[in-house]
Coordinates of C-alpha atoms in Angstrom, one line a residue:
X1338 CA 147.8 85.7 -110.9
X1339 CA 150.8 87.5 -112.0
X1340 CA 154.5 88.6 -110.8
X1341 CA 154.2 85.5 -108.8
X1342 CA 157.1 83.8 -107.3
X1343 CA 156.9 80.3 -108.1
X1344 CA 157.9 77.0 -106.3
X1345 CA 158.3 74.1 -108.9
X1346 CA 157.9 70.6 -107.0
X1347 CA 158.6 68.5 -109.7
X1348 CA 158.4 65.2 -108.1
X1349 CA 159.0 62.7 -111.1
X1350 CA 156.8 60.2 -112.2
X1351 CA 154.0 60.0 -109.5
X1352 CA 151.1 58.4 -111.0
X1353 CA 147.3 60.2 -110.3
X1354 CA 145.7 56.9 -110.0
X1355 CA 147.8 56.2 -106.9
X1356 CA 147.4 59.8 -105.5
X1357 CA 143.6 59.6 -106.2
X1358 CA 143.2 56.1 -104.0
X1359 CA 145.7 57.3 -101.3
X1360 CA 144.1 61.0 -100.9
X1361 CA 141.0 59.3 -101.0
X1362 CA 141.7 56.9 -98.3
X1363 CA 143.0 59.4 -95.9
X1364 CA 146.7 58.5 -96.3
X1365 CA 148.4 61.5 -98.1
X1366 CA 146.6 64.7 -96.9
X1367 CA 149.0 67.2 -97.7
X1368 CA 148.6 65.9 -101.3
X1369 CA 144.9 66.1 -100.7
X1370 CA 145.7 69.7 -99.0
X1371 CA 147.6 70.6 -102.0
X1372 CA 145.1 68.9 -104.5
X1373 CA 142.1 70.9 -103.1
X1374 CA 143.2 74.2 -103.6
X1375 CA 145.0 74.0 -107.1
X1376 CA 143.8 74.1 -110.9
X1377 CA 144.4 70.1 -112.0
X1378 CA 145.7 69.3 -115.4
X1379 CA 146.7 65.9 -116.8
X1380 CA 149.7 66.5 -119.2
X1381 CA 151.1 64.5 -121.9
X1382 CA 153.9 64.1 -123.3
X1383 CA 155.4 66.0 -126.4
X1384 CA 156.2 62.4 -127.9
X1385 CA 155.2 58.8 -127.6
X1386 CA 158.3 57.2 -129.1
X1387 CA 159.2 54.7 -126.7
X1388 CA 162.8 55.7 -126.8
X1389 CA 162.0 59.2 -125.7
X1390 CA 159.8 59.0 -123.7
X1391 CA 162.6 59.1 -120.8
X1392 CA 162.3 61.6 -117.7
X1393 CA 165.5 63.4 -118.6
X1394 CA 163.9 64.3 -122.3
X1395 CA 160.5 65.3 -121.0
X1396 CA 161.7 67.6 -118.2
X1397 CA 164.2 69.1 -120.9
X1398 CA 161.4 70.0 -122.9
X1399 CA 159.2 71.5 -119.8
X1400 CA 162.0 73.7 -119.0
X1401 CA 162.6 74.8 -122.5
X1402 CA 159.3 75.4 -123.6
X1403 CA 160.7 73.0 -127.0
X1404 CA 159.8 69.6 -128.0
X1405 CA 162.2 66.4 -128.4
X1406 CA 162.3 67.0 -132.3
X1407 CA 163.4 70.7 -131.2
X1408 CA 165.5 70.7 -129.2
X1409 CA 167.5 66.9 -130.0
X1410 CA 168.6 66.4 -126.3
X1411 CA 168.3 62.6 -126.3
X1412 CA 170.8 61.5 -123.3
X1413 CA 171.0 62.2 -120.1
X1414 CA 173.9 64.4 -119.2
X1415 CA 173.6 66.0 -122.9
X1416 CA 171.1 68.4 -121.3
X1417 CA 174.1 70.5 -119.6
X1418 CA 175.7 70.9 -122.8
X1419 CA 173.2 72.3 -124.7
X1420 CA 172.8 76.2 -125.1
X1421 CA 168.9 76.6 -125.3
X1422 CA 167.5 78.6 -123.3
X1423 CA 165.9 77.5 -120.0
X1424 CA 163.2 78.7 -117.4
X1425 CA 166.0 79.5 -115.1
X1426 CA 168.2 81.7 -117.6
X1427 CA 164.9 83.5 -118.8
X1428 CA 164.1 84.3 -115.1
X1429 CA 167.6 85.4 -114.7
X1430 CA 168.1 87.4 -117.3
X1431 CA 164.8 89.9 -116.0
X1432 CA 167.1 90.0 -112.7
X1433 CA 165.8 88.0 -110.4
X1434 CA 167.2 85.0 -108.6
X1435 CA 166.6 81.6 -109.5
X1436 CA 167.3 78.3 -107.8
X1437 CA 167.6 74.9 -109.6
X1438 CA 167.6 72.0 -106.8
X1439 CA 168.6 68.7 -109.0
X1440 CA 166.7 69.4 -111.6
X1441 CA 167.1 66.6 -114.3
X1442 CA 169.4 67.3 -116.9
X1443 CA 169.7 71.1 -117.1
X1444 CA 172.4 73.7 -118.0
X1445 CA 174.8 74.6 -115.2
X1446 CA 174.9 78.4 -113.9
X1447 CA 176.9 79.9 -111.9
X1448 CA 174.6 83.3 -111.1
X1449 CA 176.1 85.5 -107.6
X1450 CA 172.4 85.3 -106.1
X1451 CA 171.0 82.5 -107.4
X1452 CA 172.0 78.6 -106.9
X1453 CA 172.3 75.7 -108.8
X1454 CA 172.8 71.9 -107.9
X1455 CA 173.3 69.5 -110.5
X1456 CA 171.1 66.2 -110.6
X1457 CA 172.5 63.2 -109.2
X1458 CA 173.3 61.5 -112.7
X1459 CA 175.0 64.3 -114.1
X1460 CA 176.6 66.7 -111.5
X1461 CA 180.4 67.3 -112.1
X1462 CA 181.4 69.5 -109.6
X1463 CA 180.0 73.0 -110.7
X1464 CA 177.5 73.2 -108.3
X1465 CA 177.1 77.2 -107.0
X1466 CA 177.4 78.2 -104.4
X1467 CA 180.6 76.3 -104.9
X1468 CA 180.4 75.0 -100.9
X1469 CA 177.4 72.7 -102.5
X1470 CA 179.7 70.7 -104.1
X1471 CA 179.9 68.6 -101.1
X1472 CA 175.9 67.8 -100.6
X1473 CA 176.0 67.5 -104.9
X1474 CA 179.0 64.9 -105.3
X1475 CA 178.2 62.8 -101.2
X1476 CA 174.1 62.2 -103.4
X1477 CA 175.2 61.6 -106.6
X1478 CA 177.4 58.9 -105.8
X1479 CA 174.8 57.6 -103.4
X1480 CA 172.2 57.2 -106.3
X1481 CA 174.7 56.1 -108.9
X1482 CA 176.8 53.8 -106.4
X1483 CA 173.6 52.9 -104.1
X1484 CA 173.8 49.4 -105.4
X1485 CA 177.4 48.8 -105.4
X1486 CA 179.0 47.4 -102.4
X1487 CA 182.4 47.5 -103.3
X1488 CA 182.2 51.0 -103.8
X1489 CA 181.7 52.8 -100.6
X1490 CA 182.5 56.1 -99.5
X1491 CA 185.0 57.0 -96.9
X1492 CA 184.8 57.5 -93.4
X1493 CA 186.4 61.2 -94.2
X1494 CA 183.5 61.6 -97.2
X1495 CA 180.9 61.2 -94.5
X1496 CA 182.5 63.4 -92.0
X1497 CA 183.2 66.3 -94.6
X1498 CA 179.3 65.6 -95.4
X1499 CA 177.8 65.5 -92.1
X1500 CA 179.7 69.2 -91.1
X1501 CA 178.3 70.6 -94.1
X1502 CA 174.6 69.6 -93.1
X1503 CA 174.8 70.7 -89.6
X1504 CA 175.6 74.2 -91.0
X1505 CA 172.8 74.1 -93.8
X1506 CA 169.9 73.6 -92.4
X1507 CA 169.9 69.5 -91.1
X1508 CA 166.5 69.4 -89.2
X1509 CA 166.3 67.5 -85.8
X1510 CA 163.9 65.3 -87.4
X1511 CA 165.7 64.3 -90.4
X1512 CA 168.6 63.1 -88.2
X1513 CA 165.8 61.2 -85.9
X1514 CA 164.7 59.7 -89.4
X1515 CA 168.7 59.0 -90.4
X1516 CA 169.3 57.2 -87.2
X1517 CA 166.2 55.3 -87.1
X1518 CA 166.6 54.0 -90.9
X1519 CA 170.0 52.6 -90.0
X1520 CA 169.2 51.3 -86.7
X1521 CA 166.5 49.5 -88.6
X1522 CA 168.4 48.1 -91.1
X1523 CA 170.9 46.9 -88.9
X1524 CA 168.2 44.8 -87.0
X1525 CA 166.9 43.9 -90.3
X1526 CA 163.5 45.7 -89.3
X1527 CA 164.1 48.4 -92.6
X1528 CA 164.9 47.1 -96.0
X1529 CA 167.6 50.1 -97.3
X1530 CA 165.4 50.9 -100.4
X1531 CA 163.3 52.9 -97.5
X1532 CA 166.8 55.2 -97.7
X1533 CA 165.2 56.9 -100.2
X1534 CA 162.7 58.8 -98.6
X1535 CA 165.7 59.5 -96.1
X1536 CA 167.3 62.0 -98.7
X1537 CA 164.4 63.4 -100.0
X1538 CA 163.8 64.4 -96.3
X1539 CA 167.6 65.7 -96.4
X1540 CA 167.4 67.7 -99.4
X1541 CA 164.1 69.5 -98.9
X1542 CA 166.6 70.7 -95.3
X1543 CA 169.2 72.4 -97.6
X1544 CA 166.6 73.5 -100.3
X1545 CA 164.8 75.4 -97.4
X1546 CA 168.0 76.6 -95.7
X1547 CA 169.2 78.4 -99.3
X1548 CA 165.5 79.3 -100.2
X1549 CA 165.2 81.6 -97.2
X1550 CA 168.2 83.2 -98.1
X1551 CA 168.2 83.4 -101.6
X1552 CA 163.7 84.6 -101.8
X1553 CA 164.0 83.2 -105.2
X1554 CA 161.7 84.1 -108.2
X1555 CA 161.6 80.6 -109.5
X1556 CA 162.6 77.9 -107.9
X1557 CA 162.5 74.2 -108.6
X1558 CA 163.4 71.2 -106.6
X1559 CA 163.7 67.9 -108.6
X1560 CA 162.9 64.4 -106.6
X1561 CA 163.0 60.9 -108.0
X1562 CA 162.7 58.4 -105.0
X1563 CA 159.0 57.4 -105.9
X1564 CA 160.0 57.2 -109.2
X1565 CA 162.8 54.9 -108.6
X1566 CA 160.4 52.3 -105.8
X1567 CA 157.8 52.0 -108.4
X1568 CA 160.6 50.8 -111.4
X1569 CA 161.3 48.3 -108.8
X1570 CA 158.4 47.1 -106.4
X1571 CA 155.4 47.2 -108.8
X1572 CA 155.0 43.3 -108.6
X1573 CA 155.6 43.4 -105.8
X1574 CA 152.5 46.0 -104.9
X1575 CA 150.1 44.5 -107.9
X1576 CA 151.5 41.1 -108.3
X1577 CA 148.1 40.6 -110.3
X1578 CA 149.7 42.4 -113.2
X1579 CA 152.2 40.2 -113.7
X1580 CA 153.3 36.8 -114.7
X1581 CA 156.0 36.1 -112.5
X1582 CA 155.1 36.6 -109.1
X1583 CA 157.2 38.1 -105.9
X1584 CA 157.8 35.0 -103.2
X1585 CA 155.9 35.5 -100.3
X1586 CA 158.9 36.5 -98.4
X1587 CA 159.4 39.6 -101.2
X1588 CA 155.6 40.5 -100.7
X1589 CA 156.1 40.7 -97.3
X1590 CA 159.6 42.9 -97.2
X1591 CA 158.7 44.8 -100.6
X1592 CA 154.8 44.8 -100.7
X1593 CA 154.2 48.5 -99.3
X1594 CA 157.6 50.2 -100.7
X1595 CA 155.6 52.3 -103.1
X1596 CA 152.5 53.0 -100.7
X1597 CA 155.3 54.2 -98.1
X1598 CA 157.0 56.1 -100.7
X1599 CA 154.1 57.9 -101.1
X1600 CA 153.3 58.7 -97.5
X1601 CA 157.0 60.4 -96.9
X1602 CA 156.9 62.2 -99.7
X1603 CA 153.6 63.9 -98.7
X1604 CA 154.9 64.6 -95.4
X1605 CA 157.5 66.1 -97.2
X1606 CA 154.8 68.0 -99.5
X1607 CA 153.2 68.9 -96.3
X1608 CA 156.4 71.3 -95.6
X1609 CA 156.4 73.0 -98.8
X1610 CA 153.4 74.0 -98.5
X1611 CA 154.2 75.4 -94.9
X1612 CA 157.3 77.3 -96.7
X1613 CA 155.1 78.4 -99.6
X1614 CA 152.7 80.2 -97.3
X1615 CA 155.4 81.8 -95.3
X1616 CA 157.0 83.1 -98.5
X1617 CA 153.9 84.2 -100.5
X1618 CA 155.0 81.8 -103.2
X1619 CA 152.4 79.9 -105.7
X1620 CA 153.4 76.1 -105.6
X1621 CA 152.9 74.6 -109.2
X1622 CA 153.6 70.4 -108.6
X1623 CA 154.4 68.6 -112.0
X1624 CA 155.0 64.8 -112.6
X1625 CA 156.1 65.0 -116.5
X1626 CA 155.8 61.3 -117.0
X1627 CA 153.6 58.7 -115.0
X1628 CA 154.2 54.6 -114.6
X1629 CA 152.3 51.6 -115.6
X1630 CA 153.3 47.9 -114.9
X1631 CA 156.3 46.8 -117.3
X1632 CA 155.4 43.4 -118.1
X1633 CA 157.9 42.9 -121.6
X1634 CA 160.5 40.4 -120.6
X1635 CA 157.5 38.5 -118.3
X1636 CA 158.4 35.1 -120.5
X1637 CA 162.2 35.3 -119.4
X1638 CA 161.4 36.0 -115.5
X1639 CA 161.3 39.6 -115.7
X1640 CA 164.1 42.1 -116.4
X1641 CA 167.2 41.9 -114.4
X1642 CA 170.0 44.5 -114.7
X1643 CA 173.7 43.5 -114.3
X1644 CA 176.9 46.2 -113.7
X1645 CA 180.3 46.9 -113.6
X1646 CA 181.8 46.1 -109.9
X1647 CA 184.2 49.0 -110.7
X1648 CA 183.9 50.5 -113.8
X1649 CA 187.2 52.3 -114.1
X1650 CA 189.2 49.2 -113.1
X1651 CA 187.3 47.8 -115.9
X1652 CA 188.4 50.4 -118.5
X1653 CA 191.9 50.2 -117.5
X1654 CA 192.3 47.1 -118.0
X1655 CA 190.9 46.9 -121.5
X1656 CA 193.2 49.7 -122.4
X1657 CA 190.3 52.1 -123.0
X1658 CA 191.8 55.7 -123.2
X1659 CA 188.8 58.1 -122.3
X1660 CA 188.2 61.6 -121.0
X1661 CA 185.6 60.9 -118.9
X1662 CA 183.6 57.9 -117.6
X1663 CA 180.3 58.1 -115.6
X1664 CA 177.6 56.1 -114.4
X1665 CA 174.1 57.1 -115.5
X1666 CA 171.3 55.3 -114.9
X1667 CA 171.1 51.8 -113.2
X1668 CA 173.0 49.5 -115.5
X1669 CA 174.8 52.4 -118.0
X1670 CA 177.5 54.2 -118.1
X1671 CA 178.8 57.5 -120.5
X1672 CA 182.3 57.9 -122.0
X1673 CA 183.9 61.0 -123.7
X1674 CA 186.7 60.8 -125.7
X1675 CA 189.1 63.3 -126.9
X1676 CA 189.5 61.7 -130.7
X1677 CA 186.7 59.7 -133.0
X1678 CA 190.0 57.2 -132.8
X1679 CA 189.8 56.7 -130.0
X1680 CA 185.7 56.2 -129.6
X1681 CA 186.2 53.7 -132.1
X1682 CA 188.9 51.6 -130.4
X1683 CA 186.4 51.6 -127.6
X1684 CA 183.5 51.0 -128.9
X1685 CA 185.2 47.7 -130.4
X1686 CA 187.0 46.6 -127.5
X1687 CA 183.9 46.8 -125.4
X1688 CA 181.7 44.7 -127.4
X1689 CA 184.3 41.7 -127.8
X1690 CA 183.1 40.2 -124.5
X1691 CA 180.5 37.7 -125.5
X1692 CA 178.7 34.2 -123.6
X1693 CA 179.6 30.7 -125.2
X1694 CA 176.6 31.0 -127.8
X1695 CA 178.5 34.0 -129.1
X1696 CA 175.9 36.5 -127.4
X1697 CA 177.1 40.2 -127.1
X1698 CA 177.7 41.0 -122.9
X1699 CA 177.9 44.6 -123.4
X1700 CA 175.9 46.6 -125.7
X1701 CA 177.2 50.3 -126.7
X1702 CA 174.7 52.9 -128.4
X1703 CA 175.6 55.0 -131.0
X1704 CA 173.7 58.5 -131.3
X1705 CA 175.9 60.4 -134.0
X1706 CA 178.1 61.9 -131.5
X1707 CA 181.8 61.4 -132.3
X1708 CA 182.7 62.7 -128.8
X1709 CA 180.7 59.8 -126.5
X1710 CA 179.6 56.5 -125.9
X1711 CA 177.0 55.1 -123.9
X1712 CA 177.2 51.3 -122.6
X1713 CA 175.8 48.7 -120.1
X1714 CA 175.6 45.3 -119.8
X1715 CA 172.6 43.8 -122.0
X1716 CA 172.4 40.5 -120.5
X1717 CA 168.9 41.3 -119.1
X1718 CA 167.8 37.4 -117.3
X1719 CA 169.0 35.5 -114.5
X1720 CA 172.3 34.4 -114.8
X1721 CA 175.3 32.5 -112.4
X1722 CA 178.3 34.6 -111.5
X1723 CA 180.3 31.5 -112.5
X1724 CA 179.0 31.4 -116.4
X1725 CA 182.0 31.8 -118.2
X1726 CA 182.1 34.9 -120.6
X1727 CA 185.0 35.0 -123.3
X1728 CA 187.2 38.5 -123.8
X1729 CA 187.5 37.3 -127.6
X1730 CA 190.2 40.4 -127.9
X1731 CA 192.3 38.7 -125.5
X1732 CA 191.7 34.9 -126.3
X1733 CA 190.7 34.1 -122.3
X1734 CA 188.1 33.3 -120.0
X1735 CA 186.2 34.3 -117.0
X1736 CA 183.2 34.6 -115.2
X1737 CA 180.6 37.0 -115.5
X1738 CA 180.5 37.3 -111.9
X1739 CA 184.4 38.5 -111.6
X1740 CA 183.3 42.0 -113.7
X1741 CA 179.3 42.1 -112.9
X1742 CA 176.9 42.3 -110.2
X1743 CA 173.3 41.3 -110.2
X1744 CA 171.1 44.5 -109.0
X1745 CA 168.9 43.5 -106.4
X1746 CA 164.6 43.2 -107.9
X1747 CA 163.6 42.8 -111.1
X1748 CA 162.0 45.9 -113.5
X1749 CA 158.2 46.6 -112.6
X1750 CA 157.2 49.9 -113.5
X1751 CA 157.5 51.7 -117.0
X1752 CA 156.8 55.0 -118.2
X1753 CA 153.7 56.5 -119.4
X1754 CA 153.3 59.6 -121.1
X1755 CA 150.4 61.1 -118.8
X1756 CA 151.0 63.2 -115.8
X1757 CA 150.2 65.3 -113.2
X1758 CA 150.1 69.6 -113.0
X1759 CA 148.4 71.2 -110.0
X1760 CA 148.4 75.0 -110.1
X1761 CA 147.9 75.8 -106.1
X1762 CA 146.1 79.4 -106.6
X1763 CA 144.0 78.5 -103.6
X1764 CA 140.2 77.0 -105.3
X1765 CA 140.2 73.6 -106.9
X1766 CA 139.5 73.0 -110.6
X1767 CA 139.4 69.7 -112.2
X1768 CA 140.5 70.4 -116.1
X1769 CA 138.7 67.3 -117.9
X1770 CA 140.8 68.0 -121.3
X1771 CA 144.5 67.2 -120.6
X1772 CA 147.0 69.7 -121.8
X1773 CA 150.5 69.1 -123.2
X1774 CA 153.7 69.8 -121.5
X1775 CA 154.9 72.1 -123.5
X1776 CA 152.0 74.8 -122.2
X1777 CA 154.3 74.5 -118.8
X1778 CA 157.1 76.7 -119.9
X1779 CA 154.6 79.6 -121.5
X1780 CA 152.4 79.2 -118.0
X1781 CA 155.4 79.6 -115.9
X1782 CA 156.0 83.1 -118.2
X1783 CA 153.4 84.1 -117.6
X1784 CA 152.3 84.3 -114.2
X1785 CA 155.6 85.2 -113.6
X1786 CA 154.6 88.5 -115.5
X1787 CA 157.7 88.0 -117.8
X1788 CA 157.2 88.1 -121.7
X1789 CA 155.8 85.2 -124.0
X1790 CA 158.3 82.9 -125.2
X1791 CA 159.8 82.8 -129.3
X1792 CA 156.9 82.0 -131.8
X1793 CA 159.0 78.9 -132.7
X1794 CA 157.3 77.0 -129.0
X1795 CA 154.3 75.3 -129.7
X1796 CA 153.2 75.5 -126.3
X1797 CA 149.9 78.1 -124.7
X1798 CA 149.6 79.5 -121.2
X1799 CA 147.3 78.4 -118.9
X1800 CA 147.0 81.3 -116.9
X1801 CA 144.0 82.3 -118.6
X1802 CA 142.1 79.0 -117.4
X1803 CA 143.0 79.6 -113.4
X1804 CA 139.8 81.1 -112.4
X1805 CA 136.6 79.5 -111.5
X1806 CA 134.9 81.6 -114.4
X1807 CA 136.9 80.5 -117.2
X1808 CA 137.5 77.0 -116.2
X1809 CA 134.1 76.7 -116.1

């Protein structure tokens, strides 16, 4: 089981119980393909604070090797900043080529050989190749901006996006499945939160097109559309777990948004394993996290999420001086500055927007970092776009619904600190004792044939356990 070249799928947040009832019912055999001939683990996390027990600090700490209290990487988009090392700089350094697909919240590289594409949150234009920049900055502003109908991409963006496609690797079927979505939807036969499955289908196209070139070492492709239905429609697939219930009209349109989540991404699974086998490469699939139903703010009618209709407009017209200003997830967005002046000056002009009972409309979190700000909107319930909201800086009045837009569904699905790892070396093992994450980055190492990692991980390799003999 060594020198292997390895394909990560790291398809975030799939939850085994749903795989187990869906392989078992017939609907996702290339995940019961898959299943059958790998060594299964269920992980955990390397922390159960609920404040870190977010995606983009669990995959940090599976491609470090490090835990949270470690490695401190709390936010998303601080993981590109940070100078540990990673699974792609060890492999790199032994010579090899790597390739990073989206990966959440890693460290830019810019390797001749190797490729890297920032995750849709966090890319800034330093994806390498450099010609990637296109597909990197066309899907991160679809999943940041996805929601936001006032800001659109240009006729010119799509154009400079569809050449690029047609040259790396667009399959005849993922155009079928483009033209078919958006046929649908203009019928009103296909709700748009089906587009998801659409760009996973997309990017596993370019992902293949560079990974027959490249013949990468290690390789990891980083998907988040299952992750994203389930945050969404799990009331709307178990309304039984919850106290306020979908309308029927919702059931109907929403009802089998995970379920069909599920069933693209296997067919999708279906053609990695296809490439694996064609390449001699050892598929290792990895969830980090899980979900469970989110059921917190049940006494208010669920959680709703409100944001900016144009964020920068926004800034400008507070007079907020910034280096940098980016949507993260759903309702947040990141600032930089270039002085703790003005941070400050921000931070207090951003919170003097309140409702008539004085309530706070935007919330700003403060981690110790004199060089950003995180902010969203905190008003998490139903609310008019004509309730008045007071810029107490200014002395005047408008309407919430003049800065903010209601995001369509309400919050379902949380996080869980269990997950999946299936090692595909061709015999299935069931592992009854789970196994933390941290063991992922010392595994990799090793069936790679590359040296241990630094006594100061606390993770083991489980290469030892992928026989018959010893996991029995």
């Amino acid at each position: 089981m060594t020198n292997r070249q390895i394909l990560s799928l790291e398809l975030n947040e799939l939850c085994a119980p749903l795989l187990d009832r869906w392989m078992a019912d017939g609907s996702l055999p290339n995940f019961r393909r898959l299943h059958g001939q790998s060594h299964v683990f269920e992980t955990q996390a390397d922390t159960y604070s609920p404040d870190q027990l977010e995606p983009w600090i669990q995959w940090y700490s599976i491609h470090t090797g490090l835990a949270f209290d470690q490695h401190h990487v709390f936010r998303l988009t601080d993981g590109r900043g940070a100078e540990h090392r990673d699974i792609w700089q060890v492999v790199g350094e032994a010579g090899s080529p790597v390739m990073n697909f989206a990966s959440m919240n890693a460290r830019p590289f810019a390797k001749p050989g190797s490729l890297y594409v920032g995750d849709p949150w966090s890319e800034q234009g330093d994806a390498f190749p450099p010609e990637l920049n296109i597909y990197n900055r066309f899907v991160g502003h679809n999943v940041r901006e996805y929601s936001n109908a006032d800001n659109r991409l240009s006729a010119n963006d799509y154009a400079a996006f569809l050449r690029f496609a047609l040259t790396h690797g667009l399959s005849a079927a993922t155009a079928m499945r483009i033209t078919s979505q958006l046929a649908g939807e203009k019928l009103g036969k296909t709700g748009s939160h089906a587009r998801v499955a659409i760009l996973d289908a997309l990017q596993y196209d370019v992902f293949a097109h560079y990974y027959r070139r490249i013949r990468p070492r290690f390789a990891s492709f980083f998907a988040n559309s299952v992750a994203h239905l389930q945050h969404s429609y799990w009331r709307h697939m178990d309304p039984s777990a919850f106290t306020v219930k979908p309308e029927a009209g919702e059931t109907a349109r929403y009802g089998s948004a995970i379920y069909d989540g599920y069933v693209a991404m296997d067919a999708m699974v279906g053609r990695f394993l296809d490439l694996a086998a064609k390449h001699d490469a050892l598929i290792v699939f990895q969830t980090a996290l899980s979900q469970q139903p989110f059921a917190r703010y049940e006494n208010q009618g669920g959680q709703h999420f409100l944001r900016l209709r144009d964020h920068k407009a926004f800034l400008a017209q507070c007079g907020i001086v910034c280096r940098s200003a980016d949507p993260t997830m759903t309702h947040q967005y990141m600032l930089r500055f270039n002085s703790a002046a003005d941070r400050a000056a921000a931070k207090a002009r951003l919170e003097a927007f309140t409702l008539a009972d004085g309530y706070q409309v935007f919330a700003t979190r403060d981690d110790g970092d004199a060089d950003a700000l995180y902010f969203g909107c905190q008003v998490s319930w139903q609310i008019d776009d004509d309730t008045p909201m007071t810029d107490t800086a200014k002395g005047r009045t408008l309407t919430i619904g003049s800065l903010l837009y209601a995001m369509e569904g309400v919050k379902s699905g949380c996080h869980s600190p269990s997950g999946s790892l299936w090692i595909a070396t061709g015999e299935h093992v069931k592992h009854g004792a789970p196994v933390s994450i941290l063991d992922i980055y010392p595994t990799m190492l090793d069936l790679m044939g590359l040296p241990a990692p630094e006594a100061d991980h606390r993770g083991h390799s489980l290469a030892a356990l992928l026989s018959t003999r010893a996991a029995a």
